[in-house]
Amino acid sequence: MSETETDLEELRRGTDLVKRGFARMQKGGVIMDVVNKEQARIAEDAGAVAVMSLEAVPADIRKRGGVARMADPADVEEIVDEVSIPVMGKSRIGHTKEAQILEAVGVDMIDESEVLTPADDAYHIDKRDFTAPFVCGARNLGEALRRIDEGAAMIRTKGEAGTGDVNQAVHHQRTIKGAIRELEGMKHEEREAYAREIEAPAELVHETAEMGRLPVVNFAAGGIATPADAALMMHHECDGIFVGSGIFGAENPPEMAEAIVEATNNWDDPETLAEISKHLGKGMKGDANADLAEEEKLQGRGV
Amino acid sequence: MSLIAGVVAVQGDVEEHAAAIERAAQAHDREVTVREIRDSGIVPDCNLLAMPGGESTTISRLLHSEGIAPEIRDHVAAGKPLLATCAGLIVASSDAGDDRVDELGLIDVSVERNAFGRQRDSFEAPLAVDGLADDEPYPAVFIRAPAIDDVGDGNAEVLAAWDGRPVAVKQGSVVGTAFHPELTPDSRIHGLAFFENGSADVPELEETA
């Protein structure tokens, strides 16, 4: 062995490197919403990189109305035991206790999600206190950098969940990328002023400008319902894809799941995409974003 | 003329490997051009190859469906270097203990997936690794990491162990690590796998000016 000795005492858990590193391992992959272990198995067999365990898919939450909360920890545990890929869980925005419970049952990442009913109108969870990494939604650069400042290890778009309409995910991704391009052309003092304007920490604004991208992994989420939708979000430079109701709301979930995984890998190859998209059966029905009343929209929760 | 470095890019932390290869090449005064591999037909052009971290079930599935798997076997059979990290190591092993992973059998070891636990158990720690450029421990990042269970007939040489379990091995032109050398700025593992790999065949191109 080497001249130096490995000291087991020097181990550190829950560092930024370990949390952000976990998120990086998901890149180029598809994370699928599942509500039970049978769905989790279908997702893993189709090539999902992780599953998001929740009580009901967003389309059903939307239909049902009422308060949407964290899933039953027993159901989350069943999913954790069923699959070998990472399991994520959703907590309400600002609900530190739901997040701690999810961490205690062993979820690998927590989604502090606007799909559930927010528990706190003013504050998000202080995510730096956790060993588990967090993913948070963002519609624009200011929101994204505020969440990263709070400790988020991954950002996702806040497309209108449960609609099957990709329109808002595209809008958020374009808004974030457009803001970063604008930043890249700015002088130091202009970036400082911009940071104040978007209510984001200046240090993160400079870091983003220098990297030419968000400092953490950036996924697409909300309204992705077909292989072509997943490919479109990869075309818009997302690092990977969350699919919610689009898989288990489709006529043939295993085939839809597999097709979305393949489309995410082959996003820039139209001929392969055409093959992948054939004979998938009906996709989820969905609701066009433009038809939703303002109060029906989830994306404005937790800014 | 520069070396062609391929990074398997069907899923996982591809850019990080690309950047680490570039840093290692610079430290060894070599010039590389990195190509991402999401399709068959690119591996045969590559002088060296990296298989990144990610999810082994996903990577394995896509390597086979895209026809990349046999090309990687040919690459190693030709004595060209391969660095396989975390999920890459699982896929490169001869036994991943999971039907959903179709192993490439490039390193004669069996691995245990998630051997150190779930993400809450993931960790970083300085690790003593044999054969590195200097004797400083390597800043190793273990993320839901596998461990090597059995080194079989001893064809694979153990380079590092954590708590008695092998976490870095070398067999012929292949180096496999359970941790993620691509996540830290220290490029010594990439250097070892590609430019100081005594058993690998890397063309001696003229040094960069």
Short mmCIF file of C-alpha atoms in Angstrom, two decimals, chain A residues 1-8 10-15 17-19 21-22 24-29 41 44-49 80 84-87 103-106 108 131 133 258 265-268, chain B residues 9-13 15-16 38-39 53-55 57-58 61-62 66 98 100 113-114 118-130 135 137 141 143-144 158-163 180 182-184:
data_model
loop_
_atom_site.label_atom_id
_atom_site.label_comp_id
_atom_site.label_asym_id
_atom_site.label_seq_id
_atom_site.Cartn_x
_atom_site.Cartn_y
_atom_site.Cartn_z
CA MET A 1 0.00 0.00 0.00
CA SER A 2 0.93 3.63 -0.20
CA GLU A 3 3.28 5.40 2.23
CA THR A 4 0.39 7.31 3.76
CA GLU A 5 -2.30 5.70 5.88
CA THR A 6 -6.01 6.21 5.43
CA ASP A 7 -7.54 7.67 8.59
CA LEU A 8 -11.19 6.62 8.91
CA GLU A 10 -11.35 12.06 8.71
CA LEU A 11 -14.64 11.18 7.03
CA ARG A 12 -17.12 14.04 6.45
CA ARG A 13 -20.79 13.64 5.49
CA GLY A 14 -23.34 16.12 4.12
CA THR A 15 -20.76 18.55 2.71
CA LEU A 17 -19.35 18.57 -2.42
CA VAL A 18 -21.17 15.38 -1.38
CA LYS A 19 -24.64 16.94 -1.81
CA GLY A 21 -22.02 15.52 -6.25
CA PHE A 22 -25.12 13.39 -5.74
CA ARG A 24 -24.39 15.57 -10.64
CA MET A 25 -24.76 11.79 -10.79
CA GLN A 26 -28.36 12.27 -11.95
CA LYS A 27 -27.32 14.24 -15.06
CA GLY A 28 -28.63 13.07 -18.39
CA GLY A 29 -31.19 10.99 -16.54
CA ARG A 41 -40.34 -1.03 -10.09
CA GLU A 44 -36.39 1.42 -12.38
CA ASP A 45 -36.84 -1.27 -15.05
CA ALA A 46 -37.38 1.46 -17.67
CA GLY A 47 -34.01 3.05 -16.80
CA ALA A 48 -35.01 5.90 -14.47
CA VAL A 49 -32.02 7.33 -12.55
CA VAL A 80 -36.95 2.74 -0.64
CA SER A 84 -31.82 0.11 -5.84
CA ILE A 85 -31.85 3.54 -7.50
CA PRO A 86 -32.12 6.71 -5.36
CA VAL A 87 -35.50 7.63 -3.91
CA GLU A 103 -34.47 12.33 5.79
CA ALA A 104 -35.07 9.96 8.71
CA VAL A 105 -36.72 7.33 6.49
CA GLY A 106 -33.67 7.48 4.22
CA ASP A 108 -31.69 10.39 -0.95
CA THR A 131 -27.30 15.85 5.50
CA PRO A 133 -29.40 17.19 -0.45
CA GLU A 258 -38.62 3.72 -21.48
CA ASN A 265 -30.16 10.35 -24.31
CA ASN A 266 -30.94 10.88 -28.03
CA TRP A 267 -32.36 14.40 -27.78
CA ASP A 268 -30.34 15.72 -30.71
CA ALA B 9 -22.06 10.12 -21.97
CA VAL B 10 -25.28 8.11 -21.95
CA GLN B 11 -25.88 9.32 -18.38
CA GLY B 12 -23.89 10.68 -15.45
CA ASP B 13 -21.33 13.38 -14.66
CA GLU B 15 -18.48 17.28 -18.14
CA GLU B 16 -16.66 16.68 -14.87
CA ARG B 38 -23.85 8.65 -26.65
CA ASP B 39 -23.88 6.47 -29.76
CA GLY B 53 -20.53 7.97 -12.27
CA GLY B 54 -24.30 7.93 -12.53
CA GLU B 55 -26.82 5.16 -12.14
CA THR B 57 -28.81 0.35 -14.14
CA THR B 58 -29.43 3.27 -16.50
CA ARG B 61 -29.13 -0.41 -20.22
CA LEU B 62 -28.19 2.41 -22.61
CA GLU B 66 -26.98 1.93 -28.20
CA ASP B 98 -27.93 -7.30 -9.82
CA ARG B 100 -30.54 -5.20 -14.10
CA ARG B 113 -23.77 -1.68 -5.01
CA ASN B 114 -24.45 1.02 -2.39
CA ARG B 118 -27.72 5.58 1.05
CA GLN B 119 -27.02 9.23 0.24
CA ARG B 120 -27.12 10.25 3.94
CA ASP B 121 -24.10 7.93 4.42
CA SER B 122 -22.18 9.38 1.45
CA PHE B 123 -18.91 11.00 2.47
CA GLU B 124 -15.63 12.59 1.50
CA ALA B 125 -12.32 11.62 3.09
CA PRO B 126 -8.58 11.66 2.35
CA LEU B 127 -7.62 8.24 0.97
CA ALA B 128 -4.21 6.61 0.59
CA VAL B 129 -3.93 5.37 -3.02
CA ASP B 130 -1.03 3.30 -4.35
CA ASP B 135 2.32 10.32 -1.43
CA PRO B 137 -3.70 11.19 0.27
CA VAL B 141 -15.73 11.53 -2.66
CA ILE B 143 -21.57 8.91 -3.28
CA ARG B 144 -23.88 5.95 -2.64
CA VAL B 158 -5.96 -3.31 -5.15
CA LEU B 159 -4.77 0.33 -5.12
CA ALA B 160 -6.79 1.58 -2.16
CA ALA B 161 -9.11 0.36 0.58
CA TRP B 162 -11.58 2.06 2.90
CA ASP B 163 -12.29 0.33 6.20
CA HIS B 180 -15.39 10.06 -7.88
CA GLU B 182 -13.81 13.70 -11.40
CA LEU B 183 -15.49 15.73 -8.64
CA THR B 184 -12.31 17.26 -7.22
#
